[in-house]
Short mmCIF file of C-alpha atoms in Angstrom, two decimals:
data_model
loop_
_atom_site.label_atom_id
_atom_site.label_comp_id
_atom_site.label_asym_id
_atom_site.label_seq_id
_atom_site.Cartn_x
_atom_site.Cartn_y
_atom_site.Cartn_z
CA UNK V 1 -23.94 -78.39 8.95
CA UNK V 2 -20.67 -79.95 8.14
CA UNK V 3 -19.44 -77.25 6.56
CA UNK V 4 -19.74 -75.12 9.61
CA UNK V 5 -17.88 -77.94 11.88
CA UNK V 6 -15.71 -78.03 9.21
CA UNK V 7 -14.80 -74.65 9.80
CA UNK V 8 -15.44 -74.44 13.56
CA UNK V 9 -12.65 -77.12 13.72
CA UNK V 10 -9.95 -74.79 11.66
CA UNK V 11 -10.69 -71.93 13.50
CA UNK V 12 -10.50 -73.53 16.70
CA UNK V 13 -6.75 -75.61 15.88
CA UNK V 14 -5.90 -72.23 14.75
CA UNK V 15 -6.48 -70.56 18.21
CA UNK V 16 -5.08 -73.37 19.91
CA UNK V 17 -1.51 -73.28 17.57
CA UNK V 18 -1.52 -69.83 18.63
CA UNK V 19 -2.94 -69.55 22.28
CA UNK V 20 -1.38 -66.17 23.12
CA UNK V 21 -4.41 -65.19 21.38
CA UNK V 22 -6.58 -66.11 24.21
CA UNK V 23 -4.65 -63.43 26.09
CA UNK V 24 -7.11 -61.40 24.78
CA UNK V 25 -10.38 -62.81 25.96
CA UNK V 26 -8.84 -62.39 29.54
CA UNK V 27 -7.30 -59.33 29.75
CA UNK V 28 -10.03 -57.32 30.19
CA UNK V 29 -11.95 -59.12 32.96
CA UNK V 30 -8.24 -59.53 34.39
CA UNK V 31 -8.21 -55.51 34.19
CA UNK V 32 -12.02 -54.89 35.25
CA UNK V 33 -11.15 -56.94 38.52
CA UNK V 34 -7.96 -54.87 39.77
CA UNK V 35 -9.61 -51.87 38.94
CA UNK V 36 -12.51 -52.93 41.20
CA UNK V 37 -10.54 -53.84 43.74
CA UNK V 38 -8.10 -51.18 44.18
CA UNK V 39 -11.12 -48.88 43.92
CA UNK V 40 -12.62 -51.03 47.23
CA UNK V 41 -9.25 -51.16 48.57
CA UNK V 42 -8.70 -46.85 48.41
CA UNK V 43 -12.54 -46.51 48.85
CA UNK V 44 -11.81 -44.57 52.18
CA UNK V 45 -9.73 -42.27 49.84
CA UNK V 46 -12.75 -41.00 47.82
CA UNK V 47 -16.39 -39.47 48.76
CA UNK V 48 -19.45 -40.58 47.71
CA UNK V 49 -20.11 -38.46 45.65
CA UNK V 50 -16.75 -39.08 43.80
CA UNK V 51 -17.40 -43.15 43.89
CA UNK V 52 -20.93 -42.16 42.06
CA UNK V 53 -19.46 -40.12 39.10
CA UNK V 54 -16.88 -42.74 38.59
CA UNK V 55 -18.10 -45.26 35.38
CA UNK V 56 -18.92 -48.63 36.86
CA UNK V 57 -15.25 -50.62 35.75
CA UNK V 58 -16.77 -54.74 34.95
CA UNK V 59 -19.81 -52.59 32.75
CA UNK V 60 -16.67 -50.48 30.88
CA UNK V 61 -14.26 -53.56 30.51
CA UNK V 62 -17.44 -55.17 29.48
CA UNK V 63 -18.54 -53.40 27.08
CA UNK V 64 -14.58 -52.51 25.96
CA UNK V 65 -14.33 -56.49 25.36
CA UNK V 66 -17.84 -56.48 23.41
CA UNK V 67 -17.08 -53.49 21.24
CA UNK V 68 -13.10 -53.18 20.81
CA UNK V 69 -11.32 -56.33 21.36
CA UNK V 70 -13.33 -58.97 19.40
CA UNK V 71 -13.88 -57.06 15.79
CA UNK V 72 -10.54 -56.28 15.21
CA UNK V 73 -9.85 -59.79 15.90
CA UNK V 74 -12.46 -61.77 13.80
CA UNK V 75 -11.91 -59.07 11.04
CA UNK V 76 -8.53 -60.44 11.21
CA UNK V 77 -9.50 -63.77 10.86
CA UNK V 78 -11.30 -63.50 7.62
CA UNK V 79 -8.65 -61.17 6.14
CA UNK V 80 -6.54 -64.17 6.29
CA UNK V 81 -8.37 -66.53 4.79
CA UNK V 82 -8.60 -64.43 2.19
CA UNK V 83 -4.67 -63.34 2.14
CA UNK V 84 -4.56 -67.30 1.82
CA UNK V 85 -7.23 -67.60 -0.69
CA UNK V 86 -8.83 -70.04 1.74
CA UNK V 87 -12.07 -68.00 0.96
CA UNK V 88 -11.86 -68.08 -2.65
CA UNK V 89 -11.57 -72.27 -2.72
CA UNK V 90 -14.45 -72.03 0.05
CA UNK V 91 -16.69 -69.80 -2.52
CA UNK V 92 -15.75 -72.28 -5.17
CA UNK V 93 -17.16 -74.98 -3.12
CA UNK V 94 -20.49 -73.03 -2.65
CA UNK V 95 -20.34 -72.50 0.78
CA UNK V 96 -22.74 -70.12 1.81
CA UNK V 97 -21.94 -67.41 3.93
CA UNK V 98 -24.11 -68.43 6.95
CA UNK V 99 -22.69 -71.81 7.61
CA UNK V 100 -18.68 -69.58 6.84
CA UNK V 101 -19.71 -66.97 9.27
CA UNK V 102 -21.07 -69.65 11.54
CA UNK V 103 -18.16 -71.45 11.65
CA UNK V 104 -15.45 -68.77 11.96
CA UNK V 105 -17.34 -66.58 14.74
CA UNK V 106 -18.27 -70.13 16.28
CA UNK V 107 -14.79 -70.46 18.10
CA UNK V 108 -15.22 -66.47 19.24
CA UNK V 109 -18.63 -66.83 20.50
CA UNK V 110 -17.83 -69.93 22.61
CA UNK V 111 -14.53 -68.62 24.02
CA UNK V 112 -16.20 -65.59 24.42
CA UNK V 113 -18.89 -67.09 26.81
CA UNK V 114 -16.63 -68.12 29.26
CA UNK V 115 -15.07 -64.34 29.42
CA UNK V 116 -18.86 -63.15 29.65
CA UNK V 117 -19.28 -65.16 32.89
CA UNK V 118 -16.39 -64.12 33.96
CA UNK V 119 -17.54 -60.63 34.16
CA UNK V 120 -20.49 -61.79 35.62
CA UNK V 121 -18.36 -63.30 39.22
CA UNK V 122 -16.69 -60.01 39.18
CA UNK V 123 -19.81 -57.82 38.75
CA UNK V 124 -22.43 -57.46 42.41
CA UNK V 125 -25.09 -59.10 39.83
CA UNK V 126 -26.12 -61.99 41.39
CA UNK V 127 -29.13 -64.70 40.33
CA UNK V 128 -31.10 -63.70 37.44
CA UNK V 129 -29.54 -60.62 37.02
CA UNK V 130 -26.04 -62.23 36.75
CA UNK V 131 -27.44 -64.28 33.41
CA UNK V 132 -29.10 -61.36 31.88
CA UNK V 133 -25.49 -58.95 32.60
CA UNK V 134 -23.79 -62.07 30.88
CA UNK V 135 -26.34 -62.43 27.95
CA UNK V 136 -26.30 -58.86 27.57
CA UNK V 137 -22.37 -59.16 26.89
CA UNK V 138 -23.08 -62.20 24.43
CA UNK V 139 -25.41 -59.90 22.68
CA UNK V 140 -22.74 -57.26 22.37
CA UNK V 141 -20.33 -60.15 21.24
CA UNK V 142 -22.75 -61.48 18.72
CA UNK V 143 -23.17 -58.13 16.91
CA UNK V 144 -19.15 -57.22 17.16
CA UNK V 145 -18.62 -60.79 15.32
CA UNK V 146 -20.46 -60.35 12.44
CA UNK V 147 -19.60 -56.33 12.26
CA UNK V 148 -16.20 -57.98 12.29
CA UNK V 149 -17.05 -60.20 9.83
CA UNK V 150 -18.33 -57.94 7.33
CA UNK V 151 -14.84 -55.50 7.77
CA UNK V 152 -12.83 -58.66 7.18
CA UNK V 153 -14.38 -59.48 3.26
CA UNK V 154 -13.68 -55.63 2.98
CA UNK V 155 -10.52 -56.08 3.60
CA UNK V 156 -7.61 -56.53 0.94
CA UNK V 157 -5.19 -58.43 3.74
CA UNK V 158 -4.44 -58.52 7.57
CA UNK V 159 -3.06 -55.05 7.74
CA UNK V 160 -6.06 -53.27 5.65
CA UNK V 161 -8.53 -55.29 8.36
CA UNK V 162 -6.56 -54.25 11.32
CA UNK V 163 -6.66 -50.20 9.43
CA UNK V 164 -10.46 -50.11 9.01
CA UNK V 165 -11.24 -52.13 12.20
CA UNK V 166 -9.88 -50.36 15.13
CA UNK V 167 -11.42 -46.45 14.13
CA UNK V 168 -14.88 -48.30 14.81
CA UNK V 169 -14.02 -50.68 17.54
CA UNK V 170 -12.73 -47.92 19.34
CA UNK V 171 -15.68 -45.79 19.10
CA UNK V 172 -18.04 -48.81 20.09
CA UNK V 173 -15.90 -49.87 22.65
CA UNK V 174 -15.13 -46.41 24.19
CA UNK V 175 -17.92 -44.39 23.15
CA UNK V 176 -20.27 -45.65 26.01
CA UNK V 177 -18.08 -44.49 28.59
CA UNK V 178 -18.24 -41.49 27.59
CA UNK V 179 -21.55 -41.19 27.02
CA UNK V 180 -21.76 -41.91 30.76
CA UNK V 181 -20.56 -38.18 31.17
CA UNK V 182 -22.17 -36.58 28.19
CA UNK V 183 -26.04 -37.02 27.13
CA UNK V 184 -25.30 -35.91 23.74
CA UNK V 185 -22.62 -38.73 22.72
CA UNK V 186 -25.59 -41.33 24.50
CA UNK V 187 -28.51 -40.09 22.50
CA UNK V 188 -26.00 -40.27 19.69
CA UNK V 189 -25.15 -43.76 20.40
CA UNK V 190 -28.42 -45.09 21.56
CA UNK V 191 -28.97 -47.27 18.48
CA UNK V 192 -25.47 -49.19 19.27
CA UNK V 193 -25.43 -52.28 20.49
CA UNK V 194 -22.61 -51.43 23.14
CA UNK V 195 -24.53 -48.35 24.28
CA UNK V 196 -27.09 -50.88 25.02
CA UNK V 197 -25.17 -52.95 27.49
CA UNK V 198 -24.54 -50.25 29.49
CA UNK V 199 -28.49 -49.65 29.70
CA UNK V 200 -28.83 -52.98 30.47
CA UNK V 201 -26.21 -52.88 33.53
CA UNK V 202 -27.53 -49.52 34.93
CA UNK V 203 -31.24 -50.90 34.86
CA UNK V 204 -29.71 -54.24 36.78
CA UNK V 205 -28.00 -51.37 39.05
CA UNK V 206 -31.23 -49.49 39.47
CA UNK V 207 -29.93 -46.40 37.49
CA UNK V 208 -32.13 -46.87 34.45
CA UNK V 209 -35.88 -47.51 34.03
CA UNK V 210 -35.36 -47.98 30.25
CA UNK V 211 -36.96 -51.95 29.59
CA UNK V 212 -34.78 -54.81 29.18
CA UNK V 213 -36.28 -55.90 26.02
CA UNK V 214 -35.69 -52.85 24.41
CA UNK V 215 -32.40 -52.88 24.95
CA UNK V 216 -32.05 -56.28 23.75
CA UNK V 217 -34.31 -55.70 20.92
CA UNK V 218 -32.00 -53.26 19.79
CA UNK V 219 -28.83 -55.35 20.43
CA UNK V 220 -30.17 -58.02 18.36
CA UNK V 221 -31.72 -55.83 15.74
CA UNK V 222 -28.05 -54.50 15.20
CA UNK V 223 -27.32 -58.46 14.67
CA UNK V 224 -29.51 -58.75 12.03
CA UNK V 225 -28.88 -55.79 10.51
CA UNK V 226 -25.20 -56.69 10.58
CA UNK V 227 -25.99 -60.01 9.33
CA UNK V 228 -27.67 -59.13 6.16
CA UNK V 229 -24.73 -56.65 5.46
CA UNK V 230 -22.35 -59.32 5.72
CA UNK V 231 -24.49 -61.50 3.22
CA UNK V 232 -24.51 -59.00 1.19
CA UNK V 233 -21.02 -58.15 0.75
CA UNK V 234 -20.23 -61.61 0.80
CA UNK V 235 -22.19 -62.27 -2.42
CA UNK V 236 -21.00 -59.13 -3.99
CA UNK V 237 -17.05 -59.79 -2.89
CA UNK V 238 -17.74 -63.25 -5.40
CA UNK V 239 -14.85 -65.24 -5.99
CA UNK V 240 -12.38 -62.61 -5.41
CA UNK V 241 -12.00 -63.53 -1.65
#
């Protein structure tokens, strides 16, 4: 446990010596918002029928945050520590790489919970159904931190995480929106966590009869799956980190 406050408290002086980098837990509620509301404002502009074939904006930024925005970053992250060899004198130490990943996606995953309901004010969720849109995007968030995780170790340095990150964050972060137009690409990305969210906001819209716990079964089961990748590498990347 005190190696993971340990941590937490690096990682979180880190993000505060550089707070630009919270820029990026906001801009995409920021964006989700104007979209919404110049889409109300112009609403007289477009029929119904064009308003219904349009992807629902808070789900996309959603699920653009969840999938694009936060492994690129936390990949980043552990690239440097490794870059610094702060990872190697950490291994050396025998810390583990629960209580590591714990404390360096702690920082993300807190920030990150105050973007999540964020989304949920700008979404027409209310009650219940405003918790379980926000723990859906903490779900999302979860998975995308240790996925992000996992590509940092890979990594050689900052610019190798940023190379391997962004090919998959893009696909997870923009893949669901198009699935929302193709029934191939959301078959294809069914077992994704991000695909996922967006089941879980059309069943809270009423557009989807698909369970809510097998959506977040599957969210979570990409977690764990994720997780024991990460341990993996983690134990075969040695002290070479």
């Amino acid at each position: 446990m005190n190696n993971v406050k340990a941590i937490f408290k690096k990682q979180a002086k880190g993000i505060l010596r550089n707070p630009e980098s919270l820029i990026q837990f906001l801009i995409f509620p920021l964006v989700a918002f104007a979209m919404t509301a110049i889409l109300n404002f112009d609403e007289y502009y477009f029929t119904e029928e064009m308003l219904a074939s349009m992807p629902n904006m808070v789900t996309m930024m959603a699920t653009a945050f969840a999938g694009m925005a936060l492994i690129p970053m936390v990949a980043s992250i552990i690239a440097e520590d490794i870059e610094k060899k702060s990872l190697r004198f950490l291994r050396m130490a025998g810390m583990k790489p629960a209580p590591y990943l714990l404390g360096v996606g702690g920082v993300v995953l807190v920030v990150s919970m105050v973007t999540s309901v964020i989304f949920g004010f700008i979404s027409d969720f209310s009650g219940a159904d405003f918790w379980i849109f926000a723990g859906g995007i903490m779900s999302g968030v979860a998975a995308s931190i240790v996925l992000g995780a996992t590509i940092g170790i890979l990594s050689k340095g900052q610019q190798s995480s940023t190379a391997l990150s962004m090919p998959i964050a893009m696909v997870l972060g923009f893949g669901p929106m198009m699935a929302q137009f193709n029934d191939t690409v959301a078959r294809i990305l069914h077992p994704f966590y991000t695909q996922q969210l967006n089941v879980v906001a059309d069943y809270l819209a009423g557009n989807s009869t698909a369970p809510l716990w097998n959506s977040f079964a599957i969210m979570w089961g990409n977690v764990i799956v994720l997780g024991i990748i990460f341990a993996l590498v983690y134990a075969k990347k040695g002290l070479k980190g």
